[in-house]
Structures are given as C-alpha cells and as structure tokens.
Amino acid sequence: MVLVCEYETSERKNQLLGFLLARITGQECELENVAVASESQRRRVGTQLIHALIQAAREHRVLRILLEVRESNIPARSLYEKLGFKVTNRRQSYYNHPTEDAVLYALALKESGGI
Ligand SMILES: CC(C)(COP(=O)(O)OP(=O)(O)OC[C@H]1O[C@@H](n2cnc3c(N)ncnc32)[C@H](O)[C@@H]1OP(=O)(O)O)[C@@H](O)C(=O)NCCC(=O)NCCS
C-alpha cells in the first residue's frame, strides 16, 4: 500500500507546501520521500507530515518505519532524529552523483521505547 501525505494551506490558494510518500508492506513502512518547498522550510511542515505518517502507520498496525538518507543530508537527518528515529545501519557508496553512503534509520512504533 502506498501512502501519500500532502500539506496545503488555504491562505495561498491551496498551494502544496510539502508532501510525503511511504509504502506499507506487512508490519513495516518504508518512508520513500519527504520534501517541503524551500520557502516553507523550518516551519514544522516536515514534522507535521511525519506525524501524519506515524498516525497512518499506527492505524495500519505497522511496527517499524524505515528510511534511508544521504549521509550529508543534515536537515533531513536532524528532523528524523528529533522525531525519535535511530540509526540502524549504513550502506557504503549507495548513492551516485555524488557517491555517498546511505544512513539507515528506524522508528519503532510499539514496545522498546517507540513513540
Ligand atoms: C528535510 C525537510 C523535509 C525538513 O522539512 P522542514 O519542514 O523544514 O522541517 P521542520 O521545520 O519540521 O524541522 C524540524 C526539525 O528538523 C531539524 N531541521 C530541519 N531543517 C534543518 C536544517 N536546515 N538544518 C538543521 N536542522 C534542521 C531541526 O531540528 C528542526 O527543528 P527546529 O526548527 O526547531 O530547530 C526539508 O529540509 C526538505 O524538504 N529538504 C529537501 C528534501 C529532502 O532532503 N528530503 C529528505 C529525503 S530522505
């Protein structure tokens, strides 16, 4: 199942300010992408999108949300860490142009200290 969360504002003619794409497979959910328009960043849009994902994942009895991100993507990594995601692994030279490691994160939704 594919999940899409969108963040719009009525103040600006329902302009899309951010979106999130995730895939649920059994008890796991893979966060494929989350992006916020540059002029709307640092206003908690990303936080609200991930909160919406967590709520939807809970409704589908998901136990873990997984994701991977470029090592150098400090904004995204800071967002995930602030929301409780923990580093689980690393894939060397996973990305191209430029070549870079992927850092893997997981958020447990039940037991073991999850949200
Ligand atoms: C990553 C991204 C989605 C964050 O969205 P956002 O709406 O700006 O994030 P929020 O305002 O909810 O930020 C929540 C917290 O994340 C961290 N954070 C967000 N942007 C940051 C930045 N540029 N530098 C450092 N920390 C950052 C901060 O801890 C922030 O809390 P604070 O503002 O109280 O300090 C956004 O920067 C983006 O769209 N980036 C380009 C696309 C991308 O890289 N997506 C991830 C692909 S895996």
mmCIF file with all atom_site columns, C-alpha atoms and ligand atoms in Angstrom:
data_model
loop_
_atom_site.group_PDB
_atom_site.id
_atom_site.type_symbol
_atom_site.label_atom_id
_atom_site.label_alt_id
_atom_site.label_comp_id
_atom_site.label_asym_id
_atom_site.label_entity_id
_atom_site.label_seq_id
_atom_site.pdbx_PDB_ins_code
_atom_site.Cartn_x
_atom_site.Cartn_y
_atom_site.Cartn_z
_atom_site.occupancy
_atom_site.B_iso_or_equiv
_atom_site.pdbx_formal_charge
_atom_site.auth_seq_id
_atom_site.auth_comp_id
_atom_site.auth_asym_id
_atom_site.auth_atom_id
_atom_site.pdbx_PDB_model_num
ATOM   1   C CA  . MET A 1 1   ? 0.000  0.000  0.000  1.00 0.00 ? 1   MET A CA  1
ATOM   2   C CA  . VAL A 1 2   ? 1.280  3.458  -0.924 1.00 0.00 ? 2   VAL A CA  1
ATOM   3   C CA  . LEU A 1 3   ? 0.639  6.373  1.429  1.00 0.00 ? 3   LEU A CA  1
ATOM   4   C CA  . VAL A 1 4   ? 0.764  9.983  0.303  1.00 0.00 ? 4   VAL A CA  1
ATOM   5   C CA  . CYS A 1 5   ? 0.500  12.856 2.794  1.00 0.00 ? 5   CYS A CA  1
ATOM   6   C CA  . GLU A 1 6   ? 0.194  16.389 1.485  1.00 0.00 ? 6   GLU A CA  1
ATOM   7   C CA  . TYR A 1 7   ? 0.488  19.675 3.341  1.00 0.00 ? 7   TYR A CA  1
ATOM   8   C CA  . GLU A 1 8   ? -1.517 22.513 1.836  1.00 0.00 ? 8   GLU A CA  1
ATOM   9   C CA  . THR A 1 9   ? -2.511 25.948 3.001  1.00 0.00 ? 9   THR A CA  1
ATOM   10  C CA  . SER A 1 10  ? -5.805 27.642 2.227  1.00 0.00 ? 10  SER A CA  1
ATOM   11  C CA  . GLU A 1 11  ? -4.146 31.023 2.722  1.00 0.00 ? 11  GLU A CA  1
ATOM   12  C CA  . ARG A 1 12  ? -2.247 30.588 -0.530 1.00 0.00 ? 12  ARG A CA  1
ATOM   13  C CA  . LYS A 1 13  ? -4.900 29.105 -2.810 1.00 0.00 ? 13  LYS A CA  1
ATOM   14  C CA  . ASN A 1 14  ? -4.352 25.561 -1.596 1.00 0.00 ? 14  ASN A CA  1
ATOM   15  C CA  . GLN A 1 15  ? -0.745 25.633 -2.679 1.00 0.00 ? 15  GLN A CA  1
ATOM   16  C CA  . LEU A 1 16  ? 1.125  22.408 -1.949 1.00 0.00 ? 16  LEU A CA  1
ATOM   17  C CA  . LEU A 1 17  ? 3.870  23.201 0.567  1.00 0.00 ? 17  LEU A CA  1
ATOM   18  C CA  . GLY A 1 18  ? 5.093  19.691 1.202  1.00 0.00 ? 18  GLY A CA  1
ATOM   19  C CA  . PHE A 1 19  ? 4.455  16.007 0.614  1.00 0.00 ? 19  PHE A CA  1
ATOM   20  C CA  . LEU A 1 20  ? 5.471  12.636 1.917  1.00 0.00 ? 20  LEU A CA  1
ATOM   21  C CA  . LEU A 1 21  ? 5.451  9.258  0.164  1.00 0.00 ? 21  LEU A CA  1
ATOM   22  C CA  . ALA A 1 22  ? 5.634  5.938  2.010  1.00 0.00 ? 22  ALA A CA  1
ATOM   23  C CA  . ARG A 1 23  ? 4.992  2.274  1.321  1.00 0.00 ? 23  ARG A CA  1
ATOM   24  C CA  . ILE A 1 24  ? 3.472  -0.171 3.799  1.00 0.00 ? 24  ILE A CA  1
ATOM   25  C CA  . THR A 1 25  ? 4.413  -3.827 3.460  1.00 0.00 ? 25  THR A CA  1
ATOM   26  C CA  . GLY A 1 26  ? 3.032  -6.001 6.243  1.00 0.00 ? 26  GLY A CA  1
ATOM   27  C CA  . GLN A 1 27  ? 4.222  -4.627 9.574  1.00 0.00 ? 27  GLN A CA  1
ATOM   28  C CA  . GLU A 1 28  ? 6.857  -2.357 8.051  1.00 0.00 ? 28  GLU A CA  1
ATOM   29  C CA  . CYS A 1 29  ? 6.588  1.042  6.440  1.00 0.00 ? 29  CYS A CA  1
ATOM   30  C CA  . GLU A 1 30  ? 9.305  2.492  4.196  1.00 0.00 ? 30  GLU A CA  1
ATOM   31  C CA  . LEU A 1 31  ? 9.430  6.281  4.048  1.00 0.00 ? 31  LEU A CA  1
ATOM   32  C CA  . GLU A 1 32  ? 10.350 6.842  0.393  1.00 0.00 ? 32  GLU A CA  1
ATOM   33  C CA  . ASN A 1 33  ? 10.467 10.629 0.330  1.00 0.00 ? 33  ASN A CA  1
ATOM   34  C CA  . VAL A 1 34  ? 9.527  13.764 2.218  1.00 0.00 ? 34  VAL A CA  1
ATOM   35  C CA  . ALA A 1 35  ? 10.002 17.235 0.807  1.00 0.00 ? 35  ALA A CA  1
ATOM   36  C CA  . VAL A 1 36  ? 8.997  20.757 1.810  1.00 0.00 ? 36  VAL A CA  1
ATOM   37  C CA  . ALA A 1 37  ? 9.045  23.783 -0.510 1.00 0.00 ? 37  ALA A CA  1
ATOM   38  C CA  . SER A 1 38  ? 12.187 25.786 0.216  1.00 0.00 ? 38  SER A CA  1
ATOM   39  C CA  . GLU A 1 39  ? 10.285 28.924 1.269  1.00 0.00 ? 39  GLU A CA  1
ATOM   40  C CA  . SER A 1 40  ? 8.268  26.885 3.796  1.00 0.00 ? 40  SER A CA  1
ATOM   41  C CA  . GLN A 1 41  ? 11.137 25.002 5.416  1.00 0.00 ? 41  GLN A CA  1
ATOM   42  C CA  . ARG A 1 42  ? 11.870 25.325 9.158  1.00 0.00 ? 42  ARG A CA  1
ATOM   43  C CA  . ARG A 1 43  ? 8.162  25.919 9.895  1.00 0.00 ? 43  ARG A CA  1
ATOM   44  C CA  . ARG A 1 44  ? 7.417  22.390 11.116 1.00 0.00 ? 44  ARG A CA  1
ATOM   45  C CA  . VAL A 1 45  ? 5.782  21.250 7.879  1.00 0.00 ? 45  VAL A CA  1
ATOM   46  C CA  . GLY A 1 46  ? 8.138  18.249 7.699  1.00 0.00 ? 46  GLY A CA  1
ATOM   47  C CA  . THR A 1 47  ? 7.421  17.453 11.346 1.00 0.00 ? 47  THR A CA  1
ATOM   48  C CA  . GLN A 1 48  ? 3.672  17.508 10.748 1.00 0.00 ? 48  GLN A CA  1
ATOM   49  C CA  . LEU A 1 49  ? 3.986  15.309 7.655  1.00 0.00 ? 49  LEU A CA  1
ATOM   50  C CA  . ILE A 1 50  ? 5.908  12.682 9.598  1.00 0.00 ? 50  ILE A CA  1
ATOM   51  C CA  . HIS A 1 51  ? 3.447  12.884 12.494 1.00 0.00 ? 51  HIS A CA  1
ATOM   52  C CA  . ALA A 1 52  ? 0.683  12.205 9.956  1.00 0.00 ? 52  ALA A CA  1
ATOM   53  C CA  . LEU A 1 53  ? 2.671  9.231  8.645  1.00 0.00 ? 53  LEU A CA  1
ATOM   54  C CA  . ILE A 1 54  ? 3.123  7.850  12.172 1.00 0.00 ? 54  ILE A CA  1
ATOM   55  C CA  . GLN A 1 55  ? -0.611 8.126  12.793 1.00 0.00 ? 55  GLN A CA  1
ATOM   56  C CA  . ALA A 1 56  ? -1.473 6.405  9.496  1.00 0.00 ? 56  ALA A CA  1
ATOM   57  C CA  . ALA A 1 57  ? 1.135  3.710  10.150 1.00 0.00 ? 57  ALA A CA  1
ATOM   58  C CA  . ARG A 1 58  ? -0.367 3.012  13.578 1.00 0.00 ? 58  ARG A CA  1
ATOM   59  C CA  . GLU A 1 59  ? -3.807 2.689  12.023 1.00 0.00 ? 59  GLU A CA  1
ATOM   60  C CA  . HIS A 1 60  ? -2.349 0.023  9.705  1.00 0.00 ? 60  HIS A CA  1
ATOM   61  C CA  . ARG A 1 61  ? -0.685 -1.803 12.639 1.00 0.00 ? 61  ARG A CA  1
ATOM   62  C CA  . VAL A 1 62  ? 2.802  -1.039 11.387 1.00 0.00 ? 62  VAL A CA  1
ATOM   63  C CA  . LEU A 1 63  ? 5.571  -1.850 13.894 1.00 0.00 ? 63  LEU A CA  1
ATOM   64  C CA  . ARG A 1 64  ? 8.538  -0.060 12.293 1.00 0.00 ? 64  ARG A CA  1
ATOM   65  C CA  . ILE A 1 65  ? 9.040  2.867  9.984  1.00 0.00 ? 65  ILE A CA  1
ATOM   66  C CA  . LEU A 1 66  ? 12.270 2.553  7.977  1.00 0.00 ? 66  LEU A CA  1
ATOM   67  C CA  . LEU A 1 67  ? 14.128 5.016  5.766  1.00 0.00 ? 67  LEU A CA  1
ATOM   68  C CA  . GLU A 1 68  ? 17.487 5.747  4.217  1.00 0.00 ? 68  GLU A CA  1
ATOM   69  C CA  . VAL A 1 69  ? 19.071 9.123  3.659  1.00 0.00 ? 69  VAL A CA  1
ATOM   70  C CA  . ARG A 1 70  ? 22.285 10.598 2.284  1.00 0.00 ? 70  ARG A CA  1
ATOM   71  C CA  . GLU A 1 71  ? 24.893 10.924 4.988  1.00 0.00 ? 71  GLU A CA  1
ATOM   72  C CA  . SER A 1 72  ? 25.357 14.639 4.241  1.00 0.00 ? 72  SER A CA  1
ATOM   73  C CA  . ASN A 1 73  ? 21.621 15.494 4.410  1.00 0.00 ? 73  ASN A CA  1
ATOM   74  C CA  . ILE A 1 74  ? 21.783 17.236 7.777  1.00 0.00 ? 74  ILE A CA  1
ATOM   75  C CA  . PRO A 1 75  ? 18.306 18.860 7.587  1.00 0.00 ? 75  PRO A CA  1
ATOM   76  C CA  . ALA A 1 76  ? 16.595 15.513 6.987  1.00 0.00 ? 76  ALA A CA  1
ATOM   77  C CA  . ARG A 1 77  ? 18.742 13.599 9.486  1.00 0.00 ? 77  ARG A CA  1
ATOM   78  C CA  . SER A 1 78  ? 18.111 16.264 12.133 1.00 0.00 ? 78  SER A CA  1
ATOM   79  C CA  . LEU A 1 79  ? 14.363 16.050 11.503 1.00 0.00 ? 79  LEU A CA  1
ATOM   80  C CA  . TYR A 1 80  ? 14.334 12.238 11.779 1.00 0.00 ? 80  TYR A CA  1
ATOM   81  C CA  . GLU A 1 81  ? 16.484 12.214 14.909 1.00 0.00 ? 81  GLU A CA  1
ATOM   82  C CA  . LYS A 1 82  ? 14.329 14.879 16.553 1.00 0.00 ? 82  LYS A CA  1
ATOM   83  C CA  . LEU A 1 83  ? 11.303 12.632 15.946 1.00 0.00 ? 83  LEU A CA  1
ATOM   84  C CA  . GLY A 1 84  ? 12.989 9.616  17.532 1.00 0.00 ? 84  GLY A CA  1
ATOM   85  C CA  . PHE A 1 85  ? 14.375 7.695  14.559 1.00 0.00 ? 85  PHE A CA  1
ATOM   86  C CA  . LYS A 1 86  ? 17.522 5.713  15.406 1.00 0.00 ? 86  LYS A CA  1
ATOM   87  C CA  . VAL A 1 87  ? 20.419 4.823  13.094 1.00 0.00 ? 87  VAL A CA  1
ATOM   88  C CA  . THR A 1 88  ? 20.369 1.078  12.381 1.00 0.00 ? 88  THR A CA  1
ATOM   89  C CA  . ASN A 1 89  ? 22.915 0.625  9.602  1.00 0.00 ? 89  ASN A CA  1
ATOM   90  C CA  . ARG A 1 90  ? 24.842 2.208  6.757  1.00 0.00 ? 90  ARG A CA  1
ATOM   91  C CA  . ARG A 1 91  ? 25.191 1.277  3.072  1.00 0.00 ? 91  ARG A CA  1
ATOM   92  C CA  . GLN A 1 92  ? 28.535 2.254  1.630  1.00 0.00 ? 92  GLN A CA  1
ATOM   93  C CA  . SER A 1 93  ? 28.531 4.286  -1.618 1.00 0.00 ? 93  SER A CA  1
ATOM   94  C CA  . TYR A 1 94  ? 24.812 3.647  -2.013 1.00 0.00 ? 94  TYR A CA  1
ATOM   95  C CA  . TYR A 1 95  ? 24.106 6.927  -3.805 1.00 0.00 ? 95  TYR A CA  1
ATOM   96  C CA  . ASN A 1 96  ? 25.580 8.268  -7.043 1.00 0.00 ? 96  ASN A CA  1
ATOM   97  C CA  . HIS A 1 97  ? 26.229 11.829 -8.284 1.00 0.00 ? 97  HIS A CA  1
ATOM   98  C CA  . PRO A 1 98  ? 27.896 12.351 -5.882 1.00 0.00 ? 98  PRO A CA  1
ATOM   99  C CA  . THR A 1 99  ? 28.849 8.985  -4.473 1.00 0.00 ? 99  THR A CA  1
ATOM   100 C CA  . GLU A 1 100 ? 27.834 8.868  -0.855 1.00 0.00 ? 100 GLU A CA  1
ATOM   101 C CA  . ASP A 1 101 ? 26.871 6.456  1.916  1.00 0.00 ? 101 ASP A CA  1
ATOM   102 C CA  . ALA A 1 102 ? 23.244 5.910  2.895  1.00 0.00 ? 102 ALA A CA  1
ATOM   103 C CA  . VAL A 1 103 ? 22.405 6.047  6.591  1.00 0.00 ? 103 VAL A CA  1
ATOM   104 C CA  . LEU A 1 104 ? 19.510 3.776  7.569  1.00 0.00 ? 104 LEU A CA  1
ATOM   105 C CA  . TYR A 1 105 ? 17.062 4.807  10.271 1.00 0.00 ? 105 TYR A CA  1
ATOM   106 C CA  . ALA A 1 106 ? 14.171 3.076  12.018 1.00 0.00 ? 106 ALA A CA  1
ATOM   107 C CA  . LEU A 1 107 ? 11.401 4.200  14.313 1.00 0.00 ? 107 LEU A CA  1
ATOM   108 C CA  . ALA A 1 108 ? 9.742  1.538  16.485 1.00 0.00 ? 108 ALA A CA  1
ATOM   109 C CA  . LEU A 1 109 ? 6.056  2.261  16.978 1.00 0.00 ? 109 LEU A CA  1
ATOM   110 C CA  . LYS A 1 110 ? 5.384  -0.262 19.745 1.00 0.00 ? 110 LYS A CA  1
ATOM   111 C CA  . GLU A 1 111 ? 7.392  -1.658 22.644 1.00 0.00 ? 111 GLU A CA  1
ATOM   112 C CA  . SER A 1 112 ? 11.103 -0.992 23.097 1.00 0.00 ? 112 SER A CA  1
ATOM   113 C CA  . GLY A 1 113 ? 10.674 2.701  23.735 1.00 0.00 ? 113 GLY A CA  1
ATOM   114 C CA  . GLY A 1 114 ? 8.980  3.612  20.466 1.00 0.00 ? 114 GLY A CA  1
ATOM   115 C CA  . ILE A 1 115 ? 6.659  6.603  20.144 1.00 0.00 ? 115 ILE A CA  1
HETATM 116 C C1  . LIG B 2 .   ? 14.216 17.671 5.365  1.00 0.00 ? 1   LIG B C1  1
HETATM 117 C C2  . LIG B 2 .   ? 13.000 18.575 5.206  1.00 0.00 ? 1   LIG B C2  1
HETATM 118 C C3  . LIG B 2 .   ? 11.823 17.740 4.714  1.00 0.00 ? 1   LIG B C3  1
HETATM 119 C C4  . LIG B 2 .   ? 12.663 19.187 6.589  1.00 0.00 ? 1   LIG B C4  1
HETATM 120 O O1  . LIG B 2 .   ? 11.406 19.848 6.492  1.00 0.00 ? 1   LIG B O1  1
HETATM 121 P P1  . LIG B 2 .   ? 11.070 21.134 7.401  1.00 0.00 ? 1   LIG B P1  1
HETATM 122 O O2  . LIG B 2 .   ? 9.610  21.385 7.255  1.00 0.00 ? 1   LIG B O2  1
HETATM 123 O O3  . LIG B 2 .   ? 11.985 22.254 7.079  1.00 0.00 ? 1   LIG B O3  1
HETATM 124 O O4  . LIG B 2 .   ? 11.402 20.601 8.873  1.00 0.00 ? 1   LIG B O4  1
HETATM 125 P P2  . LIG B 2 .   ? 10.823 21.151 10.259 1.00 0.00 ? 1   LIG B P2  1
HETATM 126 O O5  . LIG B 2 .   ? 10.564 22.614 10.174 1.00 0.00 ? 1   LIG B O5  1
HETATM 127 O O6  . LIG B 2 .   ? 9.663  20.291 10.669 1.00 0.00 ? 1   LIG B O6  1
HETATM 128 O O7  . LIG B 2 .   ? 12.092 20.918 11.202 1.00 0.00 ? 1   LIG B O7  1
HETATM 129 C C5  . LIG B 2 .   ? 12.041 20.082 12.339 1.00 0.00 ? 1   LIG B C5  1
HETATM 130 C C6  . LIG B 2 .   ? 13.446 19.955 12.895 1.00 0.00 ? 1   LIG B C6  1
HETATM 131 O O8  . LIG B 2 .   ? 14.308 19.321 11.930 1.00 0.00 ? 1   LIG B O8  1
HETATM 132 C C7  . LIG B 2 .   ? 15.622 19.904 12.028 1.00 0.00 ? 1   LIG B C7  1
HETATM 133 N N1  . LIG B 2 .   ? 15.944 20.653 10.807 1.00 0.00 ? 1   LIG B N1  1
HETATM 134 C C8  . LIG B 2 .   ? 15.113 20.961 9.782  1.00 0.00 ? 1   LIG B C8  1
HETATM 135 N N2  . LIG B 2 .   ? 15.763 21.636 8.836  1.00 0.00 ? 1   LIG B N2  1
HETATM 136 C C9  . LIG B 2 .   ? 17.038 21.787 9.270  1.00 0.00 ? 1   LIG B C9  1
HETATM 137 C C10 . LIG B 2 .   ? 18.204 22.407 8.723  1.00 0.00 ? 1   LIG B C10 1
HETATM 138 N N3  . LIG B 2 .   ? 18.181 23.036 7.530  1.00 0.00 ? 1   LIG B N3  1
HETATM 139 N N4  . LIG B 2 .   ? 19.354 22.324 9.422  1.00 0.00 ? 1   LIG B N4  1
HETATM 140 C C11 . LIG B 2 .   ? 19.402 21.699 10.612 1.00 0.00 ? 1   LIG B C11 1
HETATM 141 N N5  . LIG B 2 .   ? 18.331 21.096 11.211 1.00 0.00 ? 1   LIG B N5  1
HETATM 142 C C12 . LIG B 2 .   ? 17.165 21.140 10.522 1.00 0.00 ? 1   LIG B C12 1
HETATM 143 C C13 . LIG B 2 .   ? 15.574 20.860 13.213 1.00 0.00 ? 1   LIG B C13 1
HETATM 144 O O9  . LIG B 2 .   ? 15.875 20.120 14.379 1.00 0.00 ? 1   LIG B O9  1
HETATM 145 C C14 . LIG B 2 .   ? 14.109 21.266 13.203 1.00 0.00 ? 1   LIG B C14 1
HETATM 146 O O10 . LIG B 2 .   ? 13.661 21.776 14.431 1.00 0.00 ? 1   LIG B O10 1
HETATM 147 P P3  . LIG B 2 .   ? 13.881 23.356 14.768 1.00 0.00 ? 1   LIG B P3  1
HETATM 148 O O11 . LIG B 2 .   ? 13.429 24.126 13.561 1.00 0.00 ? 1   LIG B O11 1
HETATM 149 O O12 . LIG B 2 .   ? 13.019 23.543 15.980 1.00 0.00 ? 1   LIG B O12 1
HETATM 150 O O13 . LIG B 2 .   ? 15.356 23.516 15.046 1.00 0.00 ? 1   LIG B O13 1
HETATM 151 C C15 . LIG B 2 .   ? 13.309 19.748 4.229  1.00 0.00 ? 1   LIG B C15 1
HETATM 152 O O14 . LIG B 2 .   ? 14.534 20.350 4.602  1.00 0.00 ? 1   LIG B O14 1
HETATM 153 C C16 . LIG B 2 .   ? 13.395 19.327 2.763  1.00 0.00 ? 1   LIG B C16 1
HETATM 154 O O15 . LIG B 2 .   ? 12.381 19.289 2.050  1.00 0.00 ? 1   LIG B O15 1
HETATM 155 N N6  . LIG B 2 .   ? 14.624 19.009 2.292  1.00 0.00 ? 1   LIG B N6  1
HETATM 156 C C17 . LIG B 2 .   ? 14.823 18.663 0.880  1.00 0.00 ? 1   LIG B C17 1
HETATM 157 C C18 . LIG B 2 .   ? 14.263 17.267 0.570  1.00 0.00 ? 1   LIG B C18 1
HETATM 158 C C19 . LIG B 2 .   ? 14.970 16.191 1.379  1.00 0.00 ? 1   LIG B C19 1
HETATM 159 O O16 . LIG B 2 .   ? 16.175 16.184 1.546  1.00 0.00 ? 1   LIG B O16 1
HETATM 160 N N7  . LIG B 2 .   ? 14.157 15.219 1.871  1.00 0.00 ? 1   LIG B N7  1
HETATM 161 C C20 . LIG B 2 .   ? 14.654 14.069 2.592  1.00 0.00 ? 1   LIG B C20 1
HETATM 162 C C21 . LIG B 2 .   ? 14.906 12.960 1.649  1.00 0.00 ? 1   LIG B C21 1
HETATM 163 S S1  . LIG B 2 .   ? 15.360 11.485 2.529  1.00 0.00 ? 1   LIG B S1  1
#
